[in-house]
mmCIF file of C-alpha atoms and ligand atoms in Angstrom:
data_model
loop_
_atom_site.group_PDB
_atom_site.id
_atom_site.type_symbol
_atom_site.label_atom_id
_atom_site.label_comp_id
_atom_site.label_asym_id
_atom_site.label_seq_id
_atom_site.Cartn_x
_atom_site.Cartn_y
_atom_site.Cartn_z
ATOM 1 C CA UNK A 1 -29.762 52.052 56.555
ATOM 2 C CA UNK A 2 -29.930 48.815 58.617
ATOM 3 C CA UNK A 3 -27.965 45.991 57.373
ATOM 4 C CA UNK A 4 -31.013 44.268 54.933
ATOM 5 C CA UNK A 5 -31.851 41.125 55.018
ATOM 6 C CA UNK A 6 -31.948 40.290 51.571
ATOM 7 C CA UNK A 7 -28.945 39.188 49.315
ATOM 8 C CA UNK A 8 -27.382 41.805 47.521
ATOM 9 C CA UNK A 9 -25.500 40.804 44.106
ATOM 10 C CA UNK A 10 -22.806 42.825 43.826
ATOM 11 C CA UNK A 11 -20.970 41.688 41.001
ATOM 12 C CA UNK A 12 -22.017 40.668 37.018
ATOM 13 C CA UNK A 13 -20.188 37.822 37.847
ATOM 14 C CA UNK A 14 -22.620 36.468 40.706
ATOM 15 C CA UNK A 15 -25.390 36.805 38.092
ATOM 16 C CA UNK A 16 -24.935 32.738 38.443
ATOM 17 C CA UNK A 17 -26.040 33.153 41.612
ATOM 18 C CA UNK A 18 -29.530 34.903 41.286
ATOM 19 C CA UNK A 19 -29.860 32.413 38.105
ATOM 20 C CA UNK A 20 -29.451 29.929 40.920
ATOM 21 C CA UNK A 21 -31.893 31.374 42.977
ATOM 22 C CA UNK A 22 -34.977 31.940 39.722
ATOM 23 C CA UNK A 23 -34.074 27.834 39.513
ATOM 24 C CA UNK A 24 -35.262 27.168 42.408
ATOM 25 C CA UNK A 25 -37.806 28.545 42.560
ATOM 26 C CA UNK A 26 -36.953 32.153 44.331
ATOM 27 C CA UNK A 27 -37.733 35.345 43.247
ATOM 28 C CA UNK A 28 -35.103 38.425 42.695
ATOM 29 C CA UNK A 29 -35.079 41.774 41.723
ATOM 30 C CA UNK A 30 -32.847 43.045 38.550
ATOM 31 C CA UNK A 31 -32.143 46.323 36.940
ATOM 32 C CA UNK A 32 -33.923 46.823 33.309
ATOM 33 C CA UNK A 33 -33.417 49.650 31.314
ATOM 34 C CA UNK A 34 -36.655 50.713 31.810
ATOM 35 C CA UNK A 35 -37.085 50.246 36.136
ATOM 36 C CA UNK A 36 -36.155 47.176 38.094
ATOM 37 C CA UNK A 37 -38.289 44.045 38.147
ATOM 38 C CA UNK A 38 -38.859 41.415 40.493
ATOM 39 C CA UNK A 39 -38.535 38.069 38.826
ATOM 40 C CA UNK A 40 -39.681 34.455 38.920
ATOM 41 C CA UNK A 41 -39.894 31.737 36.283
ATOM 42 C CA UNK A 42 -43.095 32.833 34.467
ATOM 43 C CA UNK A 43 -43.931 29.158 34.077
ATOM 44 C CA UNK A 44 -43.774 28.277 37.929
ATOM 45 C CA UNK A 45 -47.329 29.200 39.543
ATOM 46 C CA UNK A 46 -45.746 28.365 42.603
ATOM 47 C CA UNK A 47 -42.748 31.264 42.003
ATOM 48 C CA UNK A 48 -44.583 33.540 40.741
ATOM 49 C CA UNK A 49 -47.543 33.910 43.452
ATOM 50 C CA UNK A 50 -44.623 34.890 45.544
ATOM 51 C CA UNK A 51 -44.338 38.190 43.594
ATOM 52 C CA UNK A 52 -48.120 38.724 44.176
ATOM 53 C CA UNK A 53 -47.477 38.355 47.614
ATOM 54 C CA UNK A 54 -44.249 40.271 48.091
ATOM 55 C CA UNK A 55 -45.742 43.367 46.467
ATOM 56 C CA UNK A 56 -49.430 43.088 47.676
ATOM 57 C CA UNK A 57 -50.213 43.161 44.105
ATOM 58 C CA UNK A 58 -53.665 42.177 42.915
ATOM 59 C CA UNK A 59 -54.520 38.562 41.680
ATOM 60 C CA UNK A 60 -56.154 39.751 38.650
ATOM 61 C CA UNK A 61 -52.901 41.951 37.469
ATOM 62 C CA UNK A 62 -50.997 39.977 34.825
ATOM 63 C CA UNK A 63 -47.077 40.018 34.818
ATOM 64 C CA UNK A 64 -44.891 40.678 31.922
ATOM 65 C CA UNK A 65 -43.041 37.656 30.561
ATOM 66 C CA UNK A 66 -38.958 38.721 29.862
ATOM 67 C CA UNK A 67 -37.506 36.417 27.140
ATOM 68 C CA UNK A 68 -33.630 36.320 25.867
ATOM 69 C CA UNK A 69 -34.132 35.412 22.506
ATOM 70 C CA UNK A 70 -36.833 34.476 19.921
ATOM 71 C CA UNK A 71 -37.010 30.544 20.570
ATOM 72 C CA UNK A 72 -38.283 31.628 24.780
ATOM 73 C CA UNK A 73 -40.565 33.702 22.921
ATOM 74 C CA UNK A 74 -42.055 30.327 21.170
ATOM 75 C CA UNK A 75 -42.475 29.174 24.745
ATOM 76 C CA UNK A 76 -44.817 30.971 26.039
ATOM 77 C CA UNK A 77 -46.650 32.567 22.695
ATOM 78 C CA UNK A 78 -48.611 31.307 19.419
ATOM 79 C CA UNK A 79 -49.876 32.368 16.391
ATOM 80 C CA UNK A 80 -47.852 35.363 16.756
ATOM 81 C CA UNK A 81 -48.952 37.825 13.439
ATOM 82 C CA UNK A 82 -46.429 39.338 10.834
ATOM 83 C CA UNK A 83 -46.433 42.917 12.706
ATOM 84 C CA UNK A 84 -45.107 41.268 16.371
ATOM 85 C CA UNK A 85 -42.125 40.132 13.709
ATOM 86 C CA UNK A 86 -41.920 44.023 12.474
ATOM 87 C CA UNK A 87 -41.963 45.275 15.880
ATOM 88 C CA UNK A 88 -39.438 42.974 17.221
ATOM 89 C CA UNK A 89 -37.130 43.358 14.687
ATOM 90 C CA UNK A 90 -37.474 47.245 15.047
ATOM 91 C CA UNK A 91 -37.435 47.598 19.054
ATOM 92 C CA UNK A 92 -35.904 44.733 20.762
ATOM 93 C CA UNK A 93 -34.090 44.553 22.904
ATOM 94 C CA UNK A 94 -35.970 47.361 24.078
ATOM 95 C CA UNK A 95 -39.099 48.858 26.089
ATOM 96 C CA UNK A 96 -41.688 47.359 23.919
ATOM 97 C CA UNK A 97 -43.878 44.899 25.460
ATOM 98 C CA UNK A 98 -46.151 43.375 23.111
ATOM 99 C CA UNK A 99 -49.373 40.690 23.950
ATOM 100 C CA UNK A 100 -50.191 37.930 22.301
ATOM 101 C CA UNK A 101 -51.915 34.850 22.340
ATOM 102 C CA UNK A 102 -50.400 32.487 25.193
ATOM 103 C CA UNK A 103 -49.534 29.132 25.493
ATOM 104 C CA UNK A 104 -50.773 26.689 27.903
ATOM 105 C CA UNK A 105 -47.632 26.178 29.681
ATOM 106 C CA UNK A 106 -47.966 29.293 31.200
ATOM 107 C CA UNK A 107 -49.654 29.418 34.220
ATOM 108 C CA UNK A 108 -52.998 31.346 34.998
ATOM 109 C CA UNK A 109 -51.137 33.094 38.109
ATOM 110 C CA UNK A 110 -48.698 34.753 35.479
ATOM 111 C CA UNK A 111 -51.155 36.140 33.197
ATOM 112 C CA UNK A 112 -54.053 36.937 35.351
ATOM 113 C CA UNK A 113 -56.248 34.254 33.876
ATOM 114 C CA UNK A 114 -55.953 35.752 30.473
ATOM 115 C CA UNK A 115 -55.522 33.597 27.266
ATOM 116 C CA UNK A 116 -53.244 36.271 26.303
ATOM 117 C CA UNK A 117 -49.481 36.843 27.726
ATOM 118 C CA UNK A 118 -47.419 40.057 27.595
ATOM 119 C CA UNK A 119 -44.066 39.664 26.541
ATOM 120 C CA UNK A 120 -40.658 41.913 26.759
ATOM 121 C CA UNK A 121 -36.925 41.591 25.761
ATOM 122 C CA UNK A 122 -35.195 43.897 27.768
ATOM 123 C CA UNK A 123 -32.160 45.774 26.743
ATOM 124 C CA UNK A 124 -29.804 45.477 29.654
ATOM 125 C CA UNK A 125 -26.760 43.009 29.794
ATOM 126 C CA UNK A 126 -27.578 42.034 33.643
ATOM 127 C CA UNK A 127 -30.944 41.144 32.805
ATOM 128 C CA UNK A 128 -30.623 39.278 29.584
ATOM 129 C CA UNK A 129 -27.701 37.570 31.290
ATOM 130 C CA UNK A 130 -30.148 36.803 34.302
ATOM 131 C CA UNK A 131 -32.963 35.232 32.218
ATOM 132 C CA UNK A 132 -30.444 33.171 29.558
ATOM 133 C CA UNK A 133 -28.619 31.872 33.257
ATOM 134 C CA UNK A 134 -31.676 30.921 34.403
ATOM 135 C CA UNK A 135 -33.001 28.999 31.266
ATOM 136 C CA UNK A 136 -36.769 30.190 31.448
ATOM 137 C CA UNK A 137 -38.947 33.154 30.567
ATOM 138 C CA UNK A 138 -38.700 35.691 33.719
ATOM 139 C CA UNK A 139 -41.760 37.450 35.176
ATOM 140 C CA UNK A 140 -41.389 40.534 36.416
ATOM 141 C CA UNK A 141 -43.699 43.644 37.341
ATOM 142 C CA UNK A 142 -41.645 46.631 38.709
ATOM 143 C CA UNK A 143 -39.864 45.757 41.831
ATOM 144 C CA UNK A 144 -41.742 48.210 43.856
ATOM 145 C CA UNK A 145 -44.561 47.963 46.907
ATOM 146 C CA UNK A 146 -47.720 48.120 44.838
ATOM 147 C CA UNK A 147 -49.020 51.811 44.223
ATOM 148 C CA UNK A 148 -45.563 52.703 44.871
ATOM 149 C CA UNK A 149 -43.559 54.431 42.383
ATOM 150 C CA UNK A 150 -41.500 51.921 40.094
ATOM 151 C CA UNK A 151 -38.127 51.969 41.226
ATOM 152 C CA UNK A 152 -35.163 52.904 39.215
ATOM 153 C CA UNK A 153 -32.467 52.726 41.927
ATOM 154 C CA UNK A 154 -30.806 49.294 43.256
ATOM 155 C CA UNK A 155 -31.907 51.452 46.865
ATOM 156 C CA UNK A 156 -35.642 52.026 46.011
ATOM 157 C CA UNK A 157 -35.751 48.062 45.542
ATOM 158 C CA UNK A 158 -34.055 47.583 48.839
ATOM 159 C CA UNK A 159 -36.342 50.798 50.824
ATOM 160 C CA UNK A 160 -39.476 48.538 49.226
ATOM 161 C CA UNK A 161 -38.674 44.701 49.703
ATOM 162 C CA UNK A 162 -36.054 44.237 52.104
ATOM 163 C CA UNK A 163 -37.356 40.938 54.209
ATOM 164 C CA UNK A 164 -39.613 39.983 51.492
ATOM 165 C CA UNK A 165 -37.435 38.785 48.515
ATOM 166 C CA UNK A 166 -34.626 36.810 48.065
ATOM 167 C CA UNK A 167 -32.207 39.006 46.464
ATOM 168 C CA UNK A 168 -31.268 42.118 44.525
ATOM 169 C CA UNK A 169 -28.968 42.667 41.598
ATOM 170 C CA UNK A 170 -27.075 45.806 42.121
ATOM 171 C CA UNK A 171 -27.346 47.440 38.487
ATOM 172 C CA UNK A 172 -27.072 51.288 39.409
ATOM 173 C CA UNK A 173 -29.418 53.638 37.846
ATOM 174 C CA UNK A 174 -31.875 52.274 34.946
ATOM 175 C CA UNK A 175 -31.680 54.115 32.099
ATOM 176 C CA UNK A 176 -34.672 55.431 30.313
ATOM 177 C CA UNK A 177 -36.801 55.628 34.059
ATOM 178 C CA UNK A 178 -40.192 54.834 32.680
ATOM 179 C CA UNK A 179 -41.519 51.197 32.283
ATOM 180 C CA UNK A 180 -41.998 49.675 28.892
ATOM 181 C CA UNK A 181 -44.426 50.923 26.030
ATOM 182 C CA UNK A 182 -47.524 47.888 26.239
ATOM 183 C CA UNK A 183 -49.001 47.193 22.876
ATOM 184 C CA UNK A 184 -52.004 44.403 22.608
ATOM 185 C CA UNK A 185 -51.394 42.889 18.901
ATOM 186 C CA UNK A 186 -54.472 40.375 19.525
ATOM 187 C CA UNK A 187 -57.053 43.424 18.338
ATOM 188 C CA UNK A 188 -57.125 44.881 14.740
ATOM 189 C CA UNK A 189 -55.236 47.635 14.830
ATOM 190 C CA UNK A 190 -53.170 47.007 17.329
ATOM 191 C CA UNK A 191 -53.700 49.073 20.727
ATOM 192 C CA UNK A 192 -52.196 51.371 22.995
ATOM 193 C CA UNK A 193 -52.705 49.753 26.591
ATOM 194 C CA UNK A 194 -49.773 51.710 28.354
ATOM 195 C CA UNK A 195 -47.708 54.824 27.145
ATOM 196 C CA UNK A 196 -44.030 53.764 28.131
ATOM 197 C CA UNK A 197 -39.993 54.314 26.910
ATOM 198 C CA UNK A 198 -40.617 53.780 23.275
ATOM 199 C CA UNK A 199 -42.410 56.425 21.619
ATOM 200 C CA UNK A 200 -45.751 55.832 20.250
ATOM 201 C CA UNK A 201 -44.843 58.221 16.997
ATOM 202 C CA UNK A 202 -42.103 55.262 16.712
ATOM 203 C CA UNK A 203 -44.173 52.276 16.658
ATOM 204 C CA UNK A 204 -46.810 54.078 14.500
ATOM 205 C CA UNK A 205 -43.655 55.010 11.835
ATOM 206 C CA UNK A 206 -43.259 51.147 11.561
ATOM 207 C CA UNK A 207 -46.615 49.495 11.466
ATOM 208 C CA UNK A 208 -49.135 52.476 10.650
ATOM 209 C CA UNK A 209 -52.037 52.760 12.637
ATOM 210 C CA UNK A 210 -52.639 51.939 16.332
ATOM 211 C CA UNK A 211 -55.266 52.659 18.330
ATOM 212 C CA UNK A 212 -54.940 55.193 21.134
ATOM 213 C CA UNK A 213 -57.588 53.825 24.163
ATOM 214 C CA UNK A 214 -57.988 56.797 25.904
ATOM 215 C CA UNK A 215 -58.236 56.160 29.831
ATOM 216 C CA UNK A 216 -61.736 57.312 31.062
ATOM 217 C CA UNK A 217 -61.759 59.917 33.562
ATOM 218 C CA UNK A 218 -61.791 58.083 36.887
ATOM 219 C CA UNK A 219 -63.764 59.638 39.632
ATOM 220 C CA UNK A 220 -61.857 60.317 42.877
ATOM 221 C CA UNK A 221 -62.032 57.459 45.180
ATOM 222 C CA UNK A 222 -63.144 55.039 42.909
ATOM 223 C CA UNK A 223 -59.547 54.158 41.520
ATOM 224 C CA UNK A 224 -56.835 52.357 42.066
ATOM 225 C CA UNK A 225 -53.757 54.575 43.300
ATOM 226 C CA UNK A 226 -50.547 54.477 41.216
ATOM 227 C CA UNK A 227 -46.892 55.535 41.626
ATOM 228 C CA UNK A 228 -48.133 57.427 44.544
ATOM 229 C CA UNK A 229 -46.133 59.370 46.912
ATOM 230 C CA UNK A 230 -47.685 59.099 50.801
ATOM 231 C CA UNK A 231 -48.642 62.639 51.131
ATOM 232 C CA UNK A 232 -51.247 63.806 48.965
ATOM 233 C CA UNK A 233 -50.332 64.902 45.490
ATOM 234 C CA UNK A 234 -51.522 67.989 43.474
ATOM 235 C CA UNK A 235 -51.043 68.062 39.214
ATOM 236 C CA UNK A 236 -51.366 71.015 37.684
ATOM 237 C CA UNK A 237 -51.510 71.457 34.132
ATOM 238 C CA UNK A 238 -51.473 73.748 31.489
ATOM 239 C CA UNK A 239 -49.280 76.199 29.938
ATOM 240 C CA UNK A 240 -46.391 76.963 32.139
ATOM 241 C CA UNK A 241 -46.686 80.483 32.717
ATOM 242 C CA UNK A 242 -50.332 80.147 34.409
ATOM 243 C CA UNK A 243 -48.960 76.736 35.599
ATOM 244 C CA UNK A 244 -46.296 78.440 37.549
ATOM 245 C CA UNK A 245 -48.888 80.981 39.024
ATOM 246 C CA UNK A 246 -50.810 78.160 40.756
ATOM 247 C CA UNK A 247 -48.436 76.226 42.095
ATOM 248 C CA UNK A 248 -47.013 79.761 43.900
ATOM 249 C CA UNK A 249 -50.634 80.406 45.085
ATOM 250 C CA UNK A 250 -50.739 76.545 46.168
ATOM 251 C CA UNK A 251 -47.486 76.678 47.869
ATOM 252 C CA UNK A 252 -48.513 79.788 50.339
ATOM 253 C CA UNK A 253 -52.208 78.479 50.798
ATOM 254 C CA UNK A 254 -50.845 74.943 52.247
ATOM 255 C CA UNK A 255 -48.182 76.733 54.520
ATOM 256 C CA UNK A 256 -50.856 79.273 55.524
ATOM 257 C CA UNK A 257 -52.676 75.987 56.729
ATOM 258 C CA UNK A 258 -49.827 75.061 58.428
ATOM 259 C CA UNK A 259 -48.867 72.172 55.960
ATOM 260 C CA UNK A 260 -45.282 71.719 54.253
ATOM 261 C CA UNK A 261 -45.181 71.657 50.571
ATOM 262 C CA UNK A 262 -43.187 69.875 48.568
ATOM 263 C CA UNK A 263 -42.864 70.742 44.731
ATOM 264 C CA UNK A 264 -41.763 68.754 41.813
ATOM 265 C CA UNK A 265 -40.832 71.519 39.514
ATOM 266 C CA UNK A 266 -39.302 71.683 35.601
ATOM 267 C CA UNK A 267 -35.719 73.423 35.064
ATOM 268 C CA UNK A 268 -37.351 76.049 33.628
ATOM 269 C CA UNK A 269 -39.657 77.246 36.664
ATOM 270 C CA UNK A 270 -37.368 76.365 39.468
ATOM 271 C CA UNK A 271 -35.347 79.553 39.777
ATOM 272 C CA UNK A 272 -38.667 81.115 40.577
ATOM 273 C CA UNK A 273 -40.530 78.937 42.841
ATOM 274 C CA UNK A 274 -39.393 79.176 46.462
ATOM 275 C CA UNK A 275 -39.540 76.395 48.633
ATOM 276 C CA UNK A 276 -37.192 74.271 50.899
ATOM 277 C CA UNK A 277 -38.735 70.414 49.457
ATOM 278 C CA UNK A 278 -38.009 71.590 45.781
ATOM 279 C CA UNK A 279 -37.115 68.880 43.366
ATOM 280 C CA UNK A 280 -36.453 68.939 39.410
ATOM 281 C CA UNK A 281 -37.859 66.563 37.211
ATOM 282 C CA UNK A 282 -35.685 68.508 34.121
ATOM 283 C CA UNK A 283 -36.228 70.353 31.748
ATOM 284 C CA UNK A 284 -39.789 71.121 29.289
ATOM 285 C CA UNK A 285 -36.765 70.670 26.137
ATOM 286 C CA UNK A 286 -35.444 67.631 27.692
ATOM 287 C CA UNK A 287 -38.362 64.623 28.010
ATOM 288 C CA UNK A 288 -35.661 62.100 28.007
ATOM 289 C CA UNK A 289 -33.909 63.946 31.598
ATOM 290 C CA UNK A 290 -37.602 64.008 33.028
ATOM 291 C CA UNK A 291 -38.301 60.030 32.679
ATOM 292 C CA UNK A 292 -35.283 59.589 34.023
ATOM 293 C CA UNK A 293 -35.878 61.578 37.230
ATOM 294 C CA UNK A 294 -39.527 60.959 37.362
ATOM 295 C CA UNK A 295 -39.364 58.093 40.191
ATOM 296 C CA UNK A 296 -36.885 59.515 42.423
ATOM 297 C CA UNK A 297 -38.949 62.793 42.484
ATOM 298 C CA UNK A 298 -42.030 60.896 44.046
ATOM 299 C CA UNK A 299 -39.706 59.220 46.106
ATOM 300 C CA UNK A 300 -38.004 62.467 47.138
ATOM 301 C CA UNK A 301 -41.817 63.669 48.487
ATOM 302 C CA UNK A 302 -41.504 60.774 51.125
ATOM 303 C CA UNK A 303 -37.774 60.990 51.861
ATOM 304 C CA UNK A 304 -38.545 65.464 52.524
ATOM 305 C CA UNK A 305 -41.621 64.330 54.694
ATOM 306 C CA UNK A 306 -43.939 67.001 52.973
ATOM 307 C CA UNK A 307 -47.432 67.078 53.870
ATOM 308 C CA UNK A 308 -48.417 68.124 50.605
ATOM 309 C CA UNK A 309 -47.035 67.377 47.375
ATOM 310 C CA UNK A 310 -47.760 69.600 44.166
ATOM 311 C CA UNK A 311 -46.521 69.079 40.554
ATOM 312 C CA UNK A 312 -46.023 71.118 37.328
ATOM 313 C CA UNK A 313 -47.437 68.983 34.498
ATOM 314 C CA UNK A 314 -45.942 71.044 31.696
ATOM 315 C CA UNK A 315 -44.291 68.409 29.585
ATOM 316 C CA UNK A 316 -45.119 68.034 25.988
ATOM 317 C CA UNK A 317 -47.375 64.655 25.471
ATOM 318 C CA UNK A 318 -45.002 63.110 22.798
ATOM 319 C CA UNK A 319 -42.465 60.105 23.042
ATOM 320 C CA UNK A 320 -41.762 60.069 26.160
ATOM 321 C CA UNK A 321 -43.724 62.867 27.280
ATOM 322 C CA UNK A 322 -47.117 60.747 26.823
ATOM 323 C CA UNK A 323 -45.638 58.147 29.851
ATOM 324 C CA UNK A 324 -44.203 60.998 32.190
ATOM 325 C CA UNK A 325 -47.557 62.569 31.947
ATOM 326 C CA UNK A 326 -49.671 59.594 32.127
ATOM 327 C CA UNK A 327 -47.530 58.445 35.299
ATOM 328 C CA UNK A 328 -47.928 61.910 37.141
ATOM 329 C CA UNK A 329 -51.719 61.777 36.536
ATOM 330 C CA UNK A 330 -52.074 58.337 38.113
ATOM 331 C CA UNK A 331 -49.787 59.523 41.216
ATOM 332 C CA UNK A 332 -51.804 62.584 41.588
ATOM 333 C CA UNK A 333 -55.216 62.456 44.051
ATOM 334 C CA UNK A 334 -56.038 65.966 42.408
ATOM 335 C CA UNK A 335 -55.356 67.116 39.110
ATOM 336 C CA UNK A 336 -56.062 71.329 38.069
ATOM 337 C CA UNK A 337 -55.638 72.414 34.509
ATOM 338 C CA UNK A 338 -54.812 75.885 33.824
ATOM 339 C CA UNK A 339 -56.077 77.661 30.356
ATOM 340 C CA UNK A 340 -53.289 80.553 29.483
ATOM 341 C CA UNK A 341 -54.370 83.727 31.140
HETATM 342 O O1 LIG B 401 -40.675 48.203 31.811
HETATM 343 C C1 LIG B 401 -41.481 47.397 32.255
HETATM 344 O O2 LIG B 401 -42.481 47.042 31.614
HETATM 345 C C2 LIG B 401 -41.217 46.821 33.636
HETATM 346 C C3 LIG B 401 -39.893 46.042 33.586
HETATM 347 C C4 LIG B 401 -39.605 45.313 34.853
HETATM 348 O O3 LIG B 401 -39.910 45.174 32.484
HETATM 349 N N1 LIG B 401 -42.294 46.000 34.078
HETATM 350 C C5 LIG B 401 -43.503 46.490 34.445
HETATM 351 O O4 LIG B 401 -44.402 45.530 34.863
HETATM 352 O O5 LIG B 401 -43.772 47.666 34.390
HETATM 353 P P1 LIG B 401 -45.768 45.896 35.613
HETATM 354 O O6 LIG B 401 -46.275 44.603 36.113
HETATM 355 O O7 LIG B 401 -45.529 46.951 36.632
HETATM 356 O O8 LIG B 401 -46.714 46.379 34.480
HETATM 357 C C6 LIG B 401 -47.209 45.449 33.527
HETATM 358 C C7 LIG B 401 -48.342 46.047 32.747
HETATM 359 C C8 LIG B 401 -49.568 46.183 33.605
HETATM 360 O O9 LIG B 401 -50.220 47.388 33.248
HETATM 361 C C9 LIG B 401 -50.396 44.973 33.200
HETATM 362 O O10 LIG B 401 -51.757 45.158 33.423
HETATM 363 C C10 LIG B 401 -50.048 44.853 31.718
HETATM 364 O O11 LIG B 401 -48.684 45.183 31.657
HETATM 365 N N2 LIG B 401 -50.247 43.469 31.219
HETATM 366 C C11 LIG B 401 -49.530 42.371 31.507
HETATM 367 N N3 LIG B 401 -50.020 41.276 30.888
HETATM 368 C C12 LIG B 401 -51.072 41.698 30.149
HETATM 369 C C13 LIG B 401 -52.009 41.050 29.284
HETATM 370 N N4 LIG B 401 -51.952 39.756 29.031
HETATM 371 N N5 LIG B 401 -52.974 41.806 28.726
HETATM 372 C C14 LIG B 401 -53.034 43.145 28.960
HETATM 373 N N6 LIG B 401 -52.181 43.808 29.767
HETATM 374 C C15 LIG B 401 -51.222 43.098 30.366
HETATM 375 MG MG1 LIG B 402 -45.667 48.424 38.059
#
């Protein structure tokens, strides 16, 4: 890699330094737990249009707000109900991002014009060092290119945004590998906007019901793409016998049409699919091992140069099963579901 242009923060103890930089006014990328964000202060229109901008993200796609402690949370929130208090006590620090009613000091830019802001503590020393430093709530989306996957590598940050942010904190690999768990407490019972780290059967064990909103079926071409890999990207479904048949049979049709294929395969099938772009998300007993890999195997697609990218979507939709397979629907342009033969 060329020498980037950005500022890379090697040390914890330069954290000063990017504090220095959200100040002002700047915007810089930090590790999470969950993936790496791009920051700004959340109530600086000014700062935070430069995240739009860096990413190419859409106007009307509101940021998460990071806090430090309960009295930034009173910045930018109000009238915040009994079960927010549950759920904070339960999850955070952690990969629960919760929306609520905002405050007027935070600026449309930040929340997409909504009267409602989401907010997160996350559970990482760099970042809640980063945002306490800096003395105001952070926003940050994932610090990725949008429709990219998230990034969960100080490097995918860099591949993305180099020339177009300020600076990076080098925080090696994030932990759990799938963004945060987005819960809107505004509606009775609360509601399910995005599958993430935290477990839904967790939140349900502490305040009873949620509601699930199921995503409606988009129709090809008529959606937004997601976490997507360049070449196209092929799901398959199902039980993982007849699962493993398909992607065999899709493997030799693409080569027989002179394509190369590139697989994103569980522990458990790898041994027995053949091919030279072969990457393993883990395995079907370990959900934890495949949001942790989940990223870098969309990545890897791009970095092999495949023409054709197929997937084996036999992971188990609970905890954190529900975001790996939510994530590899959105990347995919074509999704096949195989009944057990
Ligand atoms: O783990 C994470 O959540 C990471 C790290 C950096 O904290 N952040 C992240 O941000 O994934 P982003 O921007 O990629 O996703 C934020 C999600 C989007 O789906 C957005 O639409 C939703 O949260 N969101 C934000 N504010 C909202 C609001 N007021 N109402 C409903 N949804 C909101
Ligand atoms: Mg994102």
């Amino acid at each position: 890699m060329e020498a980037p242009e950005i500022t890379l923060i090697l040390s914890p103890q330069e954290i000063g330094k990017a504090a220095s930089i959200i100040k002002s006014g700047g915007i810089v990328a930090f590790p999470t737990e969950t993936v790496y964000g791009l920051g700004a202060n959340a109530l600086d229109g000014e700062a935070v249009s430069k995240i739009f901008r860096a990413k190419g993200r859409p106007a009307d796609n509101p940021l998460i707000v990071h806090v430090s402690s309960r009295e930034m949370l009173n910045m930018v929130a109000m009238d915040i109900p009994e079960l927010a208090f549950k759920l904070m006590d339960a999850f955070w620090p952690g990969a629960l991002t919760i929306i609520l009613k905002r405050k007027d000091v935070v600026p449309d830019i930040t929340t997409g014009g909504l009267d409602t802001v989401a907010v997160r503590m996350p559970d990482n020393e760099i970042a809640l060092a980063l945002i306490t430093g800096s003395g105001v709530p952070i926003a940050a989306p994932s610090a990725n290119i949008s429709g990219r996957p998230s990034p969960t590598k100080a490097e995918h940050v860099i591949k993305d945004m180099d020339g177009r942010i300020d600076a990076v904190i080098m925080g090696g690999e994030t932990r759990l590998g799938v963004e945060s768990t987005v819960l809107d407490l505004t509606v009775t019972p609360p509601a399910l906007l995005r599958p993430g780290g935290l477990g839904l059967e967790e939140i349900i064990g502490t305040i009873g019901e949620v509601k699930v909103i199921e995503e409606s079926v988009r129709s090809p071409g008529m959606r937004y793409t997601h976490y997507s890999p360049k070449a196209k990207l092929i799901l398959v479904e199902g039980e993982r016998k007849s699962v493993l048949f398909e992607v065999k049979r899709l493997i030799s049709e693409s080569r027989k049409q002179g394509l190369k294929p590139g697989v994103l395969v569980s522990r458990e099938s790898a041994m027995d699919i053949e091919c030279d772009a072969k990457y393993i998300l883990g395995s079907v007993n370990d959900l934890k091992e495949v949001a942790n890999r989940l990223f870098s195997g969309l990545r890897f697609l791009d970095e092999a140069g495949v023409d054709i990218g197929i997937a084996e979507g036999v992971f188990t939709e609970e905890r954190e099963g529900r975001a790996i397979m939510n994530r590899l629907r959105k990347a995919a342009k074509e999704r096949v579901i195989k009944k057990q033969e």
